[in-house]
Amino acid sequence: MFDVLIAGGGPAGLAAATALAQRNVSVAVVDPAAGLAAPRAELLAQGAEPVAHRLGLEHALARAVKIDAVESHWGAAGLQSHGAHPGLGLHGWGISRKHLSIAMVQRVSDLGVRIIEARITNAQKTARGWFVKTGTGSDTATLHARYVIDATGRPAHIARRQSATVLHGPDLVAVLWRTPRPKSNVMQAEAVAEGWWYSVPHQAGGTVAFVTSSGTAKQVSGSSSAFLAQARDTLNLIDVRHATGPTRLMDCRSAVLDQASGPGWHATGDAAAAFDPISSQGLFNALSGGFFAGHAAADALAGDEDAPKVFEALASRTAERTHSTTHLQYAALPFDTAFWRHRARGGLDRLANTAVPA
Ligand SMILES: Cc1cc2nc3c(=O)[nH]c(=O)nc-3n(C[C@H](O)[C@H](O)[C@H](O)COP(=O)(O)OP(=O)(O)OC[C@H]3O[C@@H](n4cnc5c(N)ncnc54)[C@H](O)[C@@H]3O)c2cc1C
């Protein structure tokens, strides 16, 4: 029996595992793909240094590209260049998700965390603790734990089985390509009529993405080369000349759980609140939220029953603030089109909690 079972081994789950192992709590991370993150670059927002230090990830930051400026071409507002905030010195880091994932798995393994490569298919809370089932058919196993942290990302696999509901913002999908390392350490963003583009540099290959509605994203992925050829001629700032596939489509709507903790569990990272990539806060939130989620579970097991509620309240205030700032970027209406008008209205619509298979 484990003290804590962490469902999901992304940045949030592995940060929680690090915090728990540092407090000598027995912990297992269950993920079918822990350490196998896609090789895409993301911006880790400035301010992440102290938490990276707590997590023993200084070497991962040292390998990342320091982003010293952000350039944006935002419709009528034209080209703007933003230096770093005074006193902070940089905007953040262009970090490879693959490198980060490998570094975090190595760190938790060194701390004695058990990593179980499996998908959770069911989880039951009983008076004797949690019984968590992995796999299907003849390949199933049951794990027993006193406490569960849901770090499964957007699926919020555990929370939704505990009757929590995911509230979603307007439909938003990113289409991703890889690029060679750009010549400068600048992140770029550009608005177009049907969405917006961004590029994040990284020495192992940067990422360029088009963020748009799901309908447009499907059309784009069906004719990627023709779409890139057209974009090459019309974009003002983002250089897609050397972008290569395969393209990937990723749901990137804002989302938040209406209830992110309950007896014997709480959620963290994207499972609790997922942010539109325009905010560049998801990764920072996963690392810092995951770290404190681990401490909240350790406190709860030590008898402090309020700890998960306190954690949930802080996380939900952070989510509220981030969602409202995100909304303002769309409300600037760089283009007066359906895409921008729809997202400028904001709001997280309540969706029925029906998508969880039995
Ligand atoms: C296109 C795109 C671009 C982004 N760009 C940025 C950016 O530049 N900067 C930034 O800060 N953020 C960015 N984000 C957000 C950032 O990627 C997320 O916030 C971050 O990955 C959240 O980490 P997490 O650990 O909560 O979830 P995830 O990284 O999604 O990890 C969840 C893990 O749970 C596992 N899992 C799922 N279901 C199960 C199950 N049933 N059983 C076991 N394991 C399971 C998955 O395999 C996965 O490993 C972006 C997101 C998208 C989609």
mmCIF file of C-alpha atoms and ligand atoms in Angstrom, residues 7-13 30-33 40 42-44 97 118-120 151-155 157 174 176 198 200 250-252 268-271 275 277 280-284 286, ligand 1:
data_model
loop_
_atom_site.group_PDB
_atom_site.id
_atom_site.type_symbol
_atom_site.label_atom_id
_atom_site.label_comp_id
_atom_site.label_asym_id
_atom_site.label_seq_id
_atom_site.Cartn_x
_atom_site.Cartn_y
_atom_site.Cartn_z
ATOM 1 C CA ALA A 7 -2.352 9.688 -11.249
ATOM 2 C CA GLY A 8 -0.346 11.207 -14.123
ATOM 3 C CA GLY A 9 3.395 11.778 -14.507
ATOM 4 C CA GLY A 10 3.462 15.136 -16.341
ATOM 5 C CA PRO A 11 5.155 18.168 -14.741
ATOM 6 C CA ALA A 12 2.439 18.554 -12.060
ATOM 7 C CA GLY A 13 2.454 14.885 -10.999
ATOM 8 C CA VAL A 30 1.132 5.979 -12.484
ATOM 9 C CA ASP A 31 1.369 7.061 -16.135
ATOM 10 C CA PRO A 32 1.484 5.061 -19.381
ATOM 11 C CA ALA A 33 4.024 7.548 -20.767
ATOM 12 C CA ARG A 40 7.944 20.486 -28.194
ATOM 13 C CA GLU A 42 7.206 25.775 -24.335
ATOM 14 C CA LEU A 43 7.783 29.056 -22.529
ATOM 15 C CA LEU A 44 8.352 28.488 -18.822
ATOM 16 C CA ARG A 97 9.155 19.374 -22.665
ATOM 17 C CA ALA A 118 0.191 1.990 -16.850
ATOM 18 C CA ARG A 119 -3.066 3.797 -17.578
ATOM 19 C CA ILE A 120 -5.569 4.149 -14.742
ATOM 20 C CA ALA A 151 -2.470 15.059 -12.101
ATOM 21 C CA THR A 152 -3.868 13.487 -15.284
ATOM 22 C CA GLY A 153 -3.978 16.822 -17.127
ATOM 23 C CA ARG A 154 -7.042 17.893 -19.069
ATOM 24 C CA PRO A 155 -8.886 14.535 -18.729
ATOM 25 C CA HIS A 157 -9.606 11.353 -14.742
ATOM 26 C CA ALA A 174 -3.294 24.381 -31.498
ATOM 27 C CA LEU A 176 2.052 22.383 -33.963
ATOM 28 C CA TYR A 198 3.402 31.795 -31.691
ATOM 29 C CA VAL A 200 9.178 29.437 -28.969
ATOM 30 C CA MET A 250 -3.933 19.792 -29.285
ATOM 31 C CA ASP A 251 -6.958 20.954 -27.334
ATOM 32 C CA CYS A 252 -5.909 24.151 -25.550
ATOM 33 C CA THR A 268 -3.456 19.798 -9.525
ATOM 34 C CA GLY A 269 -1.922 21.139 -12.765
ATOM 35 C CA ASP A 270 -4.097 21.060 -15.888
ATOM 36 C CA ALA A 271 -6.439 18.587 -14.182
ATOM 37 C CA PHE A 275 -4.884 27.686 -19.302
ATOM 38 C CA PRO A 277 -1.418 29.025 -24.108
ATOM 39 C CA SER A 280 2.095 31.056 -20.945
ATOM 40 C CA GLN A 281 1.260 30.054 -17.357
ATOM 41 C CA GLY A 282 0.423 26.329 -17.666
ATOM 42 C CA LEU A 283 3.879 24.946 -17.074
ATOM 43 C CA PHE A 284 4.692 27.315 -14.204
ATOM 44 C CA ALA A 286 1.984 22.711 -13.072
HETATM 45 C C1 LIG B 1 -0.406 23.561 -27.607
HETATM 46 C C2 LIG B 1 -0.051 23.912 -26.206
HETATM 47 C C3 LIG B 1 0.977 24.830 -25.970
HETATM 48 C C4 LIG B 1 1.311 25.174 -24.678
HETATM 49 N N1 LIG B 1 2.325 26.065 -24.482
HETATM 50 C C5 LIG B 1 2.651 26.435 -23.240
HETATM 51 C C6 LIG B 1 3.703 27.357 -23.002
HETATM 52 O O1 LIG B 1 4.379 27.837 -23.924
HETATM 53 N N2 LIG B 1 3.976 27.680 -21.711
HETATM 54 C C7 LIG B 1 3.279 27.145 -20.668
HETATM 55 O O2 LIG B 1 3.576 27.488 -19.511
HETATM 56 N N3 LIG B 1 2.297 26.240 -20.856
HETATM 57 C C8 LIG B 1 1.977 25.878 -22.112
HETATM 58 N N4 LIG B 1 0.992 24.934 -22.300
HETATM 59 C C9 LIG B 1 0.359 24.314 -21.133
HETATM 60 C C10 LIG B 1 1.230 23.217 -20.519
HETATM 61 O O3 LIG B 1 1.647 22.298 -21.521
HETATM 62 C C11 LIG B 1 0.389 22.451 -19.470
HETATM 63 O O4 LIG B 1 -0.141 23.395 -18.580
HETATM 64 C C12 LIG B 1 1.204 21.415 -18.696
HETATM 65 O O5 LIG B 1 1.622 20.371 -19.539
HETATM 66 C C13 LIG B 1 0.349 20.800 -17.578
HETATM 67 O O6 LIG B 1 1.056 19.780 -16.932
HETATM 68 P P1 LIG B 1 0.246 18.612 -16.174
HETATM 69 O O7 LIG B 1 1.275 17.752 -15.549
HETATM 70 O O8 LIG B 1 -0.818 19.200 -15.341
HETATM 71 O O9 LIG B 1 -0.516 17.827 -17.333
HETATM 72 P P2 LIG B 1 0.067 16.981 -18.554
HETATM 73 O O10 LIG B 1 1.366 17.537 -19.021
HETATM 74 O O11 LIG B 1 -1.047 16.890 -19.529
HETATM 75 O O12 LIG B 1 0.351 15.543 -17.930
HETATM 76 C C14 LIG B 1 -0.699 14.677 -17.598
HETATM 77 C C15 LIG B 1 -0.166 13.257 -17.576
HETATM 78 O O13 LIG B 1 -1.222 12.397 -17.124
HETATM 79 C C16 LIG B 1 -1.155 11.196 -17.849
HETATM 80 N N5 LIG B 1 -2.493 10.574 -17.825
HETATM 81 C C17 LIG B 1 -3.637 11.013 -18.410
HETATM 82 N N6 LIG B 1 -4.658 10.152 -18.170
HETATM 83 C C18 LIG B 1 -4.133 9.158 -17.407
HETATM 84 C C19 LIG B 1 -4.675 7.970 -16.832
HETATM 85 N N7 LIG B 1 -5.948 7.620 -17.005
HETATM 86 N N8 LIG B 1 -3.854 7.158 -16.107
HETATM 87 C C20 LIG B 1 -2.540 7.498 -15.908
HETATM 88 N N9 LIG B 1 -1.979 8.615 -16.438
HETATM 89 C C21 LIG B 1 -2.761 9.425 -17.175
HETATM 90 C C22 LIG B 1 -0.710 11.600 -19.256
HETATM 91 O O14 LIG B 1 -0.068 10.512 -19.926
HETATM 92 C C23 LIG B 1 0.268 12.740 -18.950
HETATM 93 O O15 LIG B 1 1.612 12.292 -18.878
HETATM 94 C C24 LIG B 1 0.626 24.585 -23.590
HETATM 95 C C25 LIG B 1 -0.389 23.654 -23.821
HETATM 96 C C26 LIG B 1 -0.742 23.330 -25.112
HETATM 97 C C27 LIG B 1 -1.823 22.335 -25.354
#
